[in-house]
Coordinates of C-alpha atoms and ligand atoms in Angstrom, one line a residue:
X1 CA 0.0 0.0 0.0
X2 CA 1.3 3.4 -0.9
X3 CA 1.2 6.0 1.9
X4 CA -1.1 9.0 1.9
X5 CA 1.9 11.3 2.1
X6 CA 2.7 12.9 -1.2
X7 CA 6.1 14.4 -1.6
X8 CA 8.6 15.2 -4.4
X9 CA 10.3 11.8 -4.5
X10 CA 13.6 13.3 -5.8
X11 CA 13.7 16.0 -3.2
X12 CA 14.2 19.7 -2.6
X13 CA 17.0 22.2 -2.8
X14 CA 18.1 23.5 0.6
X15 CA 16.6 27.0 0.3
X16 CA 13.5 26.2 -1.6
X17 CA 10.0 26.0 -0.1
X18 CA 9.2 22.4 0.9
X19 CA 5.7 21.2 1.2
X20 CA 4.3 17.7 1.2
X21 CA 0.6 16.8 1.1
X22 CA -1.4 14.4 3.2
X23 CA -5.0 13.1 2.5
X24 CA -7.3 14.0 5.4
X25 CA -9.6 16.6 6.8
X26 CA -8.1 17.1 10.3
X27 CA -4.9 18.8 11.3
X28 CA -2.2 16.3 11.9
X29 CA 1.1 16.1 13.7
X30 CA 4.0 15.2 11.4
X31 CA 7.7 14.5 11.8
X32 CA 10.5 14.9 9.4
X33 CA 13.1 12.2 10.2
X34 CA 16.6 11.5 9.0
X35 CA 16.9 8.0 7.4
X36 CA 18.9 7.1 10.5
X37 CA 15.8 7.7 12.6
X38 CA 16.6 11.1 14.1
X39 CA 13.6 13.3 14.2
X40 CA 14.7 16.8 13.2
X41 CA 11.3 18.5 12.9
X42 CA 8.0 18.0 14.5
X43 CA 5.0 20.2 13.6
X44 CA 1.3 20.4 13.3
X45 CA -0.4 21.0 10.0
X46 CA -3.3 23.3 9.3
X47 CA -6.8 21.8 8.8
X48 CA -7.7 20.1 5.5
X49 CA -9.4 21.9 2.6
X50 CA -11.7 20.3 0.0
X51 CA -10.1 19.8 -3.4
X52 CA -12.5 19.7 -6.4
X53 CA -9.8 17.9 -8.5
X54 CA -9.5 14.9 -6.1
X55 CA -12.9 15.2 -4.5
X56 CA -11.2 14.8 -1.2
X57 CA -9.6 16.8 1.6
X58 CA -5.9 17.3 2.0
X59 CA -3.6 19.1 4.4
X60 CA -0.3 20.6 3.6
X61 CA 2.9 19.7 5.5
X62 CA 5.2 22.6 5.3
X63 CA 8.8 21.7 6.3
X64 CA 10.6 24.5 4.5
X65 CA 12.8 24.9 7.6
X66 CA 14.6 21.7 6.8
X67 CA 17.7 22.9 4.9
X68 CA 20.4 20.6 5.9
X69 CA 21.7 18.2 3.2
X70 CA 20.6 14.6 3.7
X71 CA 18.0 11.9 3.1
X72 CA 14.7 12.2 4.9
X73 CA 11.3 10.7 5.3
X74 CA 8.1 12.2 6.7
X75 CA 5.9 10.5 9.2
X76 CA 2.2 11.0 10.1
X77 CA 1.4 8.5 12.8
X78 CA 2.4 5.2 11.4
X79 CA 2.2 6.4 7.9
X80 CA 5.7 6.9 6.2
X81 CA 6.5 8.8 3.1
X82 CA 9.0 7.6 0.5
X83 CA 12.5 8.8 1.1
X84 CA 13.7 12.1 -0.5
X85 CA 16.8 14.1 -0.5
X86 CA 17.6 17.7 0.4
X87 CA 20.6 18.9 -1.5
X88 CA 22.0 21.2 -4.1
X89 CA 22.3 19.4 -7.4
X90 CA 19.6 16.9 -6.9
X91 CA 17.9 17.5 -10.3
X92 CA 20.9 17.0 -12.5
X93 CA 20.3 13.3 -13.2
X94 CA 16.7 13.9 -14.0
X95 CA 17.7 16.7 -16.3
X96 CA 20.3 14.7 -18.2
X97 CA 17.9 11.7 -18.6
X98 CA 15.2 14.0 -19.9
X99 CA 17.7 15.3 -22.5
X100 CA 19.0 11.9 -23.4
X101 CA 15.5 10.8 -24.3
X102 CA 15.8 12.7 -27.6
X103 CA 18.9 10.8 -28.6
X104 CA 17.2 7.5 -27.8
X105 CA 14.3 8.5 -30.0
X106 CA 16.5 9.0 -33.1
X107 CA 15.0 7.6 -36.3
X108 CA 16.7 6.6 -39.5
X109 CA 20.0 5.7 -37.9
X110 CA 21.6 2.8 -36.0
X111 CA 21.8 3.2 -32.2
X112 CA 24.7 1.2 -31.0
X113 CA 24.7 -0.7 -27.7
X114 CA 27.6 1.4 -26.5
X115 CA 25.5 4.5 -26.9
X116 CA 22.0 3.2 -26.2
X117 CA 22.3 0.1 -24.1
X118 CA 19.2 -2.2 -24.3
X119 CA 17.5 0.4 -26.6
X120 CA 20.1 -0.2 -29.3
X121 CA 18.6 -0.9 -32.8
X122 CA 19.8 -1.0 -36.4
X123 CA 18.7 1.7 -38.8
X124 CA 14.9 2.1 -38.9
X125 CA 12.4 3.9 -41.2
X126 CA 15.0 4.5 -44.0
X127 CA 12.9 3.5 -47.0
X128 CA 11.7 6.3 -49.4
X129 CA 8.4 7.6 -48.3
X130 CA 5.4 7.9 -50.6
X131 CA 3.8 11.3 -51.0
X132 CA 0.2 10.6 -50.2
X133 CA -1.9 9.9 -53.1
X134 CA 0.9 9.9 -55.7
X135 CA 3.5 7.7 -57.2
X136 CA 6.2 10.0 -56.0
X137 CA 8.7 9.0 -53.3
X138 CA 10.9 11.2 -51.2
X139 CA 13.8 10.6 -48.8
X140 CA 12.9 12.1 -45.4
X141 CA 15.1 10.0 -43.1
X142 CA 16.1 11.2 -39.7
X143 CA 14.6 13.1 -36.8
X144 CA 13.1 11.8 -33.6
X145 CA 10.3 9.3 -33.2
X146 CA 7.5 11.5 -31.8
X147 CA 6.3 9.5 -28.8
X148 CA 5.3 6.0 -27.9
X149 CA 4.6 5.6 -31.7
X150 CA 7.2 6.0 -34.5
X151 CA 5.6 8.8 -36.4
X152 CA 7.4 12.0 -37.1
X153 CA 5.3 15.2 -37.1
X154 CA 6.4 18.7 -37.9
X155 CA 4.1 20.5 -35.4
X156 CA 5.4 18.4 -32.6
X157 CA 9.0 18.8 -33.7
X158 CA 8.8 22.6 -33.9
X159 CA 7.4 23.2 -30.5
X160 CA 9.8 20.7 -29.0
X161 CA 12.8 22.6 -30.4
X162 CA 11.3 26.0 -29.4
X163 CA 11.1 24.8 -25.8
X164 CA 14.6 23.4 -25.9
X165 CA 15.9 26.7 -27.2
X166 CA 14.2 28.5 -24.4
X167 CA 15.7 26.0 -22.0
X168 CA 19.2 26.8 -23.3
X169 CA 18.6 30.5 -23.1
X170 CA 17.5 30.3 -19.5
X171 CA 20.2 27.9 -18.4
X172 CA 23.4 28.1 -20.5
X173 CA 24.9 25.2 -18.5
X174 CA 22.8 22.9 -20.7
X175 CA 25.3 23.6 -23.4
X176 CA 28.0 21.9 -21.3
X177 CA 26.1 18.7 -20.5
X178 CA 27.8 15.6 -21.8
X179 CA 24.8 13.7 -23.2
X180 CA 27.0 10.7 -24.2
X181 CA 25.9 10.8 -27.8
X182 CA 28.0 10.0 -30.8
X183 CA 28.8 13.7 -31.4
X184 CA 30.0 14.3 -27.8
X185 CA 33.3 16.0 -27.7
X186 CA 33.0 17.6 -31.1
X187 CA 32.7 21.4 -31.6
X188 CA 29.0 21.7 -31.4
X189 CA 27.7 21.4 -27.8
X190 CA 25.9 18.1 -27.4
X191 CA 22.4 19.6 -27.0
X192 CA 22.8 21.6 -30.2
X193 CA 24.1 18.5 -32.0
X194 CA 21.0 16.6 -30.8
X195 CA 18.7 19.4 -31.9
X196 CA 20.4 19.5 -35.2
X197 CA 19.5 15.9 -35.8
X198 CA 15.8 17.0 -35.7
X199 CA 16.4 20.2 -37.7
X200 CA 18.1 18.2 -40.5
X201 CA 15.0 16.1 -40.8
X202 CA 12.7 19.0 -40.7
X203 CA 14.5 20.6 -43.6
X204 CA 13.8 17.5 -45.6
X205 CA 10.1 17.9 -45.0
X206 CA 10.0 21.2 -46.9
X207 CA 9.1 21.1 -50.6
X208 CA 11.8 22.6 -52.7
X209 CA 9.4 23.8 -55.4
X210 CA 7.0 25.7 -53.2
X211 CA 8.5 26.1 -49.8
X212 CA 5.5 24.5 -48.2
X213 CA 6.0 21.9 -45.4
X214 CA 4.5 18.5 -45.2
X215 CA 2.6 17.8 -42.0
X216 CA 4.0 14.4 -41.1
X217 CA 5.5 11.1 -42.1
X218 CA 4.2 7.9 -40.6
X219 CA 3.0 4.5 -41.7
X220 CA -0.7 4.5 -42.5
X221 CA -1.4 2.6 -39.2
X222 CA 0.3 2.3 -35.8
X223 CA 2.4 -0.8 -35.5
X224 CA 2.6 -3.3 -32.7
X225 CA 4.9 -3.1 -29.7
X226 CA 8.1 -3.8 -31.6
X227 CA 11.5 -2.1 -31.9
X228 CA 11.5 0.5 -34.7
X229 CA 13.4 -1.5 -37.3
X230 CA 10.4 -3.9 -37.4
X231 CA 7.9 -1.2 -38.4
X232 CA 8.5 -1.8 -42.1
X233 CA 5.2 -0.8 -43.7
X234 CA 5.4 1.8 -46.4
X235 CA 6.0 5.3 -45.1
X236 CA 3.5 7.9 -46.1
X237 CA 4.0 11.7 -46.2
X238 CA 0.9 13.6 -45.5
X239 CA -0.1 16.9 -47.2
X240 CA 1.3 20.3 -46.5
X241 CA -0.4 22.1 -43.6
X242 CA -0.6 25.7 -42.5
X243 CA 0.3 24.8 -38.9
X244 CA 3.3 22.7 -40.0
X245 CA 4.6 25.4 -42.3
X246 CA 4.1 28.3 -39.9
X247 CA 5.7 26.4 -37.0
X248 CA 8.5 25.3 -39.2
X249 CA 9.2 29.0 -40.2
X250 CA 9.2 30.0 -36.5
X251 CA 11.4 27.2 -35.4
X252 CA 14.0 27.7 -38.2
X253 CA 14.1 31.4 -37.5
X254 CA 14.8 30.7 -33.9
X255 CA 17.5 28.2 -34.7
X256 CA 19.6 30.5 -36.8
X257 CA 21.3 32.3 -34.0
X258 CA 22.2 29.2 -32.1
X259 CA 24.1 27.7 -35.1
X260 CA 25.6 30.9 -36.6
X261 CA 28.8 30.7 -34.4
X262 CA 29.5 27.1 -35.4
X263 CA 28.2 26.6 -38.9
X264 CA 27.4 29.7 -41.0
X265 CA 26.2 27.7 -44.0
X266 CA 23.7 25.7 -42.0
X267 CA 22.4 28.9 -40.3
X268 CA 21.9 30.5 -43.7
X269 CA 20.2 27.5 -45.0
X270 CA 17.7 27.6 -42.1
X271 CA 17.2 31.3 -42.6
X272 CA 16.3 30.8 -46.2
X273 CA 14.0 27.9 -45.4
X274 CA 12.2 30.0 -42.7
X275 CA 11.7 32.9 -45.2
X276 CA 10.3 30.6 -47.9
X277 CA 7.9 28.8 -45.5
X278 CA 6.7 32.1 -44.0
X279 CA 6.0 33.5 -47.4
X280 CA 3.7 30.7 -48.5
X281 CA 2.1 29.5 -45.2
X282 CA -1.1 31.4 -45.8
X283 CA -1.6 29.8 -49.2
X284 CA -2.3 26.5 -47.4
X285 CA -5.8 27.1 -46.4
X286 CA -7.8 23.9 -45.8
X287 CA -11.2 24.4 -44.1
X288 CA -10.9 23.0 -40.6
X289 CA -7.2 22.6 -40.8
X290 CA -5.2 19.4 -41.3
X291 CA -7.0 16.2 -41.0
X292 CA -5.8 12.7 -41.8
X293 CA -6.4 11.8 -45.4
X294 CA -8.4 8.5 -46.1
X295 CA -6.5 5.4 -45.0
X296 CA -4.1 7.2 -42.6
X297 CA -5.0 6.9 -38.9
X298 CA -1.9 8.1 -37.1
X299 CA -1.8 11.3 -34.9
X300 CA -3.3 14.3 -36.5
X301 CA -2.2 17.2 -34.4
X302 CA -5.4 18.8 -35.6
X303 CA -5.9 22.4 -34.7
X304 CA -9.0 24.5 -35.2
X305 CA -7.2 27.7 -34.6
X306 CA -4.3 28.3 -37.0
X307 CA -3.8 31.9 -36.2
X308 CA -1.5 31.5 -33.2
X309 CA 1.0 29.6 -35.4
X310 CA 1.2 32.5 -37.9
X311 CA 1.4 34.9 -34.9
X312 CA 4.4 33.0 -33.5
X313 CA 6.0 32.8 -36.9
X314 CA 5.7 36.5 -37.5
X315 CA 7.3 37.3 -34.2
X316 CA 10.2 34.9 -34.6
X317 CA 10.8 36.1 -38.1
X318 CA 11.0 39.7 -36.9
X319 CA 13.3 38.8 -34.0
X320 CA 15.6 36.9 -36.3
X321 CA 15.6 39.1 -39.4
X322 CA 14.3 42.5 -38.4
X323 CA 12.1 43.1 -41.6
X324 CA 9.4 45.6 -41.1
X325 CA 6.9 43.3 -42.8
X326 CA 7.2 40.7 -40.0
X327 CA 6.8 43.4 -37.4
X328 CA 3.7 44.9 -38.9
X329 CA 2.1 41.5 -39.3
X330 CA 2.8 40.5 -35.7
X331 CA 1.6 43.9 -34.4
X332 CA -1.6 43.5 -36.4
X333 CA -2.3 40.1 -34.8
X334 CA -1.7 41.5 -31.4
X335 CA -3.9 44.4 -32.0
X336 CA -6.7 42.0 -32.8
X337 CA -6.1 39.7 -29.9
X338 CA -3.3 38.7 -27.6
X339 CA -2.9 35.0 -27.5
X340 CA -1.0 32.6 -25.2
X341 CA 0.3 29.0 -25.1
X342 CA 3.4 26.9 -25.0
X343 CA 1.9 23.7 -26.2
X344 CA 1.7 22.0 -29.6
X345 CA -1.8 23.4 -30.2
X346 CA -1.5 26.9 -28.8
X347 CA 1.9 28.4 -29.5
X348 CA 1.4 32.1 -29.2
X349 CA 3.4 32.6 -26.0
X350 CA 6.6 31.8 -27.9
X351 CA 5.7 34.7 -30.2
X352 CA 5.1 37.0 -27.2
X353 CA 8.5 36.2 -25.8
X354 CA 10.1 36.7 -29.2
X355 CA 8.6 40.2 -29.6
X356 CA 9.6 41.1 -26.0
X357 CA 13.2 40.0 -26.5
X358 CA 14.1 41.2 -30.0
X359 CA 16.9 43.6 -30.4
X360 CA 15.1 45.3 -33.3
X361 CA 12.8 48.2 -32.6
X362 CA 9.4 47.5 -31.0
X363 CA 6.4 49.5 -30.1
X364 CA 6.4 50.2 -26.4
X365 CA 2.7 50.4 -26.2
X366 CA 2.3 46.9 -27.7
X367 CA 5.1 45.6 -25.5
X368 CA 3.3 46.9 -22.4
X369 CA 0.0 45.4 -23.6
X370 CA 1.7 42.0 -24.0
X371 CA 3.3 42.2 -20.6
X372 CA 0.0 43.2 -19.0
X373 CA -1.8 40.3 -20.7
X374 CA 0.9 37.8 -19.6
X375 CA 0.5 39.0 -16.0
X376 CA -3.3 38.7 -16.3
X377 CA -2.8 35.1 -17.6
X378 CA -0.5 34.3 -14.6
X379 CA -2.9 35.8 -12.1
X380 CA -5.7 33.6 -13.3
X381 CA -3.3 30.7 -12.9
X382 CA -2.4 31.9 -9.4
X383 CA -6.1 31.7 -8.4
X384 CA -6.2 28.1 -9.3
X385 CA -2.9 27.4 -7.7
X386 CA -4.2 28.8 -4.4
X387 CA -7.1 26.5 -4.3
X388 CA -5.5 23.3 -5.5
X389 CA -4.0 21.5 -2.5
X390 CA -1.3 20.0 -4.6
X391 CA -0.3 23.5 -5.6
X392 CA -0.5 23.4 -9.3
X393 CA -2.6 25.9 -11.3
X394 CA -5.3 23.4 -12.3
X395 CA -8.9 23.2 -11.5
X396 CA -10.9 20.0 -12.1
X397 CA -11.4 20.7 -15.8
X398 CA -7.7 20.9 -16.5
X399 CA -6.8 17.2 -16.3
X400 CA -6.8 16.5 -20.1
X401 CA -4.7 14.3 -22.3
X402 CA -1.1 15.4 -21.7
X403 CA -2.0 17.2 -18.5
X404 CA 1.6 17.0 -17.4
X405 CA 2.6 19.2 -20.3
X406 CA 0.1 21.8 -19.3
X407 CA 1.4 21.6 -15.7
X408 CA 4.9 22.5 -17.1
X409 CA 3.4 25.1 -19.5
X410 CA 1.6 26.8 -16.7
X411 CA 4.8 26.9 -14.7
X412 CA 6.4 28.7 -17.6
X413 CA 3.5 31.3 -17.7
X414 CA 4.1 31.9 -14.0
X415 CA 7.8 32.3 -14.6
X416 CA 7.0 34.9 -17.3
X417 CA 5.1 36.8 -14.7
X418 CA 8.0 36.6 -12.3
X419 CA 10.3 38.0 -15.0
X420 CA 7.9 40.8 -15.7
X421 CA 7.0 41.8 -12.2
X422 CA 10.0 40.6 -10.1
X423 CA 7.5 39.1 -7.6
X424 CA 8.8 36.0 -5.9
X425 CA 5.3 34.5 -5.5
X426 CA 5.2 33.6 -9.2
X427 CA 8.6 31.9 -9.0
X428 CA 7.6 29.9 -5.9
X429 CA 4.4 28.8 -7.5
X430 CA 6.1 27.8 -10.7
X431 CA 8.5 25.6 -8.8
X432 CA 5.6 23.8 -7.1
X433 CA 4.7 22.6 -10.6
X434 CA 7.9 20.7 -10.7
X435 CA 7.4 19.2 -7.3
X436 CA 4.0 17.9 -8.5
X437 CA 5.6 16.2 -11.5
X438 CA 8.3 14.6 -9.3
X439 CA 5.8 13.0 -6.9
X440 CA 3.8 15.6 -4.9
X441 CA 0.6 14.6 -6.8
X442 CA -2.5 12.6 -5.8
X443 CA -1.5 9.8 -8.1
X444 CA 1.4 9.4 -5.8
X445 CA 3.9 8.6 -8.5
X446 CA 7.0 10.3 -9.9
X447 CA 5.9 11.0 -13.5
X448 CA 9.3 10.6 -15.0
X449 CA 10.2 7.1 -15.9
X450 CA 13.2 5.6 -14.1
X451 CA 13.0 8.1 -11.2
X452 CA 11.5 8.2 -7.8
X453 CA 10.4 5.3 -5.5
X454 CA 6.8 5.0 -6.9
X455 CA 7.9 4.6 -10.5
X456 CA 6.0 4.5 -13.8
X457 CA 6.8 1.0 -15.0
X458 CA 4.7 0.5 -18.1
X459 CA 4.8 3.6 -20.3
X460 CA 3.0 3.5 -23.6
X461 CA 6.3 3.5 -25.5
X462 CA 7.2 0.9 -28.1
X463 CA 10.9 0.5 -27.3
X464 CA 10.1 0.2 -23.6
X465 CA 7.4 -2.4 -24.3
X466 CA 9.6 -4.4 -26.7
X467 CA 12.5 -4.5 -24.3
X468 CA 10.3 -4.9 -21.2
X469 CA 12.2 -2.1 -19.6
X470 CA 10.8 1.4 -19.2
X471 CA 13.3 3.8 -20.9
X472 CA 14.4 6.2 -18.3
X473 CA 13.9 10.0 -18.6
X474 CA 10.4 10.2 -20.1
X475 CA 7.7 12.5 -18.8
X476 CA 4.4 10.6 -19.1
X477 CA 1.2 12.3 -20.1
X478 CA -0.5 12.1 -16.7
X479 CA -4.1 12.2 -15.5
X480 CA -6.7 12.6 -18.3
X481 CA -10.3 12.6 -17.1
X482 CA -11.6 12.2 -20.7
X483 CA -10.8 8.4 -20.4
X484 CA -9.7 8.3 -24.0
X485 CA -8.5 4.7 -24.0
X486 CA -10.0 1.3 -22.9
X487 CA -7.5 0.8 -20.0
X488 CA -8.3 4.3 -18.7
X489 CA -12.0 3.4 -18.9
X490 CA -11.4 0.2 -17.1
X491 CA -9.2 1.6 -14.3
X492 CA -10.3 5.2 -13.9
X493 CA -14.1 5.2 -14.3
X494 CA -15.6 7.0 -11.3
X495 CA -12.3 8.4 -10.1
X496 CA -11.8 12.1 -9.5
X497 CA -10.2 14.0 -12.4
X498 CA -6.8 14.3 -10.8
X499 CA -6.6 10.6 -10.3
X500 CA -7.3 9.4 -13.8
X501 CA -3.9 7.9 -14.6
X502 CA -3.2 4.3 -15.0
X503 CA 0.3 2.9 -15.3
X504 CA -0.6 0.4 -18.1
X505 CA 1.0 -0.1 -21.4
X506 CA -2.2 0.3 -23.3
X507 CA -3.2 3.6 -21.7
X508 CA -2.0 5.9 -24.3
X509 CA -4.1 8.8 -23.1
X510 CA -2.6 8.8 -19.6
X511 CA 0.7 6.9 -19.8
X512 CA 2.3 7.8 -23.1
X513 CA 5.3 9.9 -23.6
X514 CA 6.3 12.5 -26.2
X515 CA 9.2 14.7 -27.2
X516 CA 7.3 17.9 -26.5
X517 CA 6.3 16.8 -23.0
X518 CA 9.9 16.3 -22.1
X519 CA 10.9 19.6 -23.7
X520 CA 8.2 21.5 -21.8
X521 CA 9.5 20.2 -18.5
X522 CA 13.1 20.9 -19.5
X523 CA 12.1 24.5 -20.3
X524 CA 10.5 25.0 -16.9
X525 CA 13.4 23.4 -15.1
X526 CA 15.8 25.6 -16.8
X527 CA 13.7 28.6 -15.9
X528 CA 13.0 28.0 -12.3
X529 CA 15.8 25.8 -11.0
X530 CA 18.9 27.4 -12.6
Ligands
G3I601 O1 -8.7 21.5 -26.3 C1 -9.7 20.7 -25.7 C2 -10.3 21.5 -24.5 O2 -10.9 22.6 -25.0 C3 -11.3 20.6 -23.8 O3 -11.7 21.2 -22.6 C4 -10.6 19.2 -23.5 C5 -11.6 18.2 -22.8 O4 -11.2 16.9 -23.1 O5 -10.1 18.7 -24.6 C6 -9.2 19.4 -25.2 O6 -8.7 18.7 -26.3 C7 -7.9 17.6 -26.1 C8 -6.5 18.0 -26.7 O7 -5.7 16.8 -26.7 C9 -5.8 19.0 -25.9 O8 -4.5 19.2 -26.2 C10 -8.5 16.4 -26.8 O9 -9.7 16.1 -26.0 C11 -7.5 15.3 -26.8 O10 -8.1 14.2 -27.5 C12 -6.2 15.7 -27.4 O11 -5.3 14.7 -27.3 C13 -4.2 14.8 -28.2 C14 -4.0 13.3 -28.7 O12 -2.8 13.3 -29.5 C15 -5.2 12.9 -29.6 O13 -5.4 13.8 -30.6 C16 -2.9 15.1 -27.3 O14 -3.0 16.5 -26.9 C17 -1.7 14.9 -28.2 O15 -0.6 15.1 -27.3 C18 -1.7 13.5 -28.7 O16 -0.6 13.3 -29.5 C19 -0.2 12.0 -29.9 C20 -0.1 12.0 -31.4 O17 -1.3 12.2 -32.0 C21 0.6 10.7 -31.9 N1 1.8 10.4 -31.2 C22 1.6 10.3 -29.7 C23 1.1 11.6 -29.2 C24 0.9 11.6 -27.7 O18 -0.2 10.8 -27.2
9MR602 O1 0.4 4.0 -30.0 C1 -0.6 5.0 -30.4 C2 -0.3 6.3 -29.7 O2 1.0 6.8 -30.0 C3 -1.4 7.3 -30.0 O3 -1.2 8.4 -29.1 C4 -2.7 6.7 -29.7 C5 -3.9 7.6 -30.1 O4 -3.8 8.0 -31.4 O5 -2.9 5.5 -30.5 C6 -1.9 4.5 -30.2 O6 -2.2 3.4 -30.9 C7 -3.3 2.6 -30.6 C8 -4.4 2.9 -31.5 O7 -4.9 4.2 -31.4 C9 -5.6 1.9 -31.3 N1 -5.1 0.6 -31.4 C10 -4.1 0.2 -30.4 C11 -2.9 1.1 -30.6 C12 -1.8 0.8 -29.6 O8 -2.3 1.0 -28.3
ZN603 ZN1 12.5 5.1 -37.0

């Protein structure tokens, strides 16, 4: 039986706020003990408050005064928490594992045993891909497998890289991490070499003739739980989409400055690709946006609102190249409506940040409006944060597919407010979102595979299933009260929204992984832990 004490299973840095949660209505006495058995803090909690997300009462156990390095447990009566550490660099291993995931997702290349251990595989998905509905084939090898499946999707790729670029900008030490990849030790920092692996593939997804970008390349159907070299059905390239082309432009524009110091020709190629994509993105108008063509059933990344992608692209293009046209277009969007979002579907916050950080001239009034709107967004999140006993900015409606990404994303919105206002309350709140992911959550699990005591063991991830070993360093989707798969229906019917997670291989709606969930968390960690 798991205990009813919910705590960050990795631990806390000495000077950070430290709060665990306990299920119950009444105030409780709790003790923080060293593993050796010494009690170093004894306290009484406040009384419990009702939580609409768990449909239960919880109390908070604040032990922020414990600052000494060491390994601890918390006790409430006979109930004992999992052990956790207080220390300075306690998130380094998690961070590195989250980064290495991208390498382990590489497609179109051999992963050797020396580099990838049990997840080694020969080259996969290296046959020419058919352009849907034609007899034309195209070489689009490379990039990362998206998720638990082996598809490669431009929308997903672009937001992943955007978040990784922001992670690097907030924490330059990421450029020094030895990711133990084949390129380690060469002139490009490992993280940039890894990102380049994805960029190289993205460039192949742009049509030379028109500059438009194909939405995705996958087989027509999802394969079984096999290693990637065994998915040998024909690869199909799906039509161009506005979202893919706009996101591609934004991402390429962002990438330019990171590669300029190392590889001018590559940077120029990306600049050119970005400009071509931007110029034609609006010509790709399909009513309702991209949908799977007949016969293809893999992920759609469908998006009813395609405006925020253009908004983001305009801002990044202006930040990268300074042309008046891009500025005017972004300012026009903002004058109509300020949008937000750091996810695959809503991407506008990346645009807001780009406009606010460009070295080219901007309109102070527009910049002020953006900042005010970002603060307003964060204040709305703070309201939810204050009433959720697990201290994330969620109400009961927010536990949707990929909820852990939205947890990370909300943390980044709070961080934005901290940067704008200088008020610590936003930073503290943002950090709680990380504590939630690492174990201080009502599911009582550390949501990153390979970490914590209460581990995720059966992620919906084909290499993990094929090897029967959960690949470490993957952020799983987390509770989804929509019960979008049969295992979730079986295990979660009747549960409160925040509890709708099941650690079962077939539960893709609660227990899958993706590149853009890892990157969202890496971005938040870089922002609030560096
Ligand atoms: O936006 C609505 C929101 O307004 C509403 O309140 C809420 C209630 O359910 O639903 C929201 O939409 C959900 C959307 O995700 C939010 O991002 C949809 O119900 C939900 O079905 C949708 O799930 C997406 C899923 O694909 C199915 O399309 C996930 O976000 C997305 O991450 C996931 O991506 C898949 C790829 O297609 C294939 N590869 C694996 C990957 C991860 O599961
Ligand atoms: O493995 C697929 C996963 O990546 C997707 O997110 C999910 C929803 O599109 O679908 C998974 O594939 C399942 C398919 O939808 C239904 N048949 C079983 C497949 C494996 O669980
Ligand atoms: Zn592959």
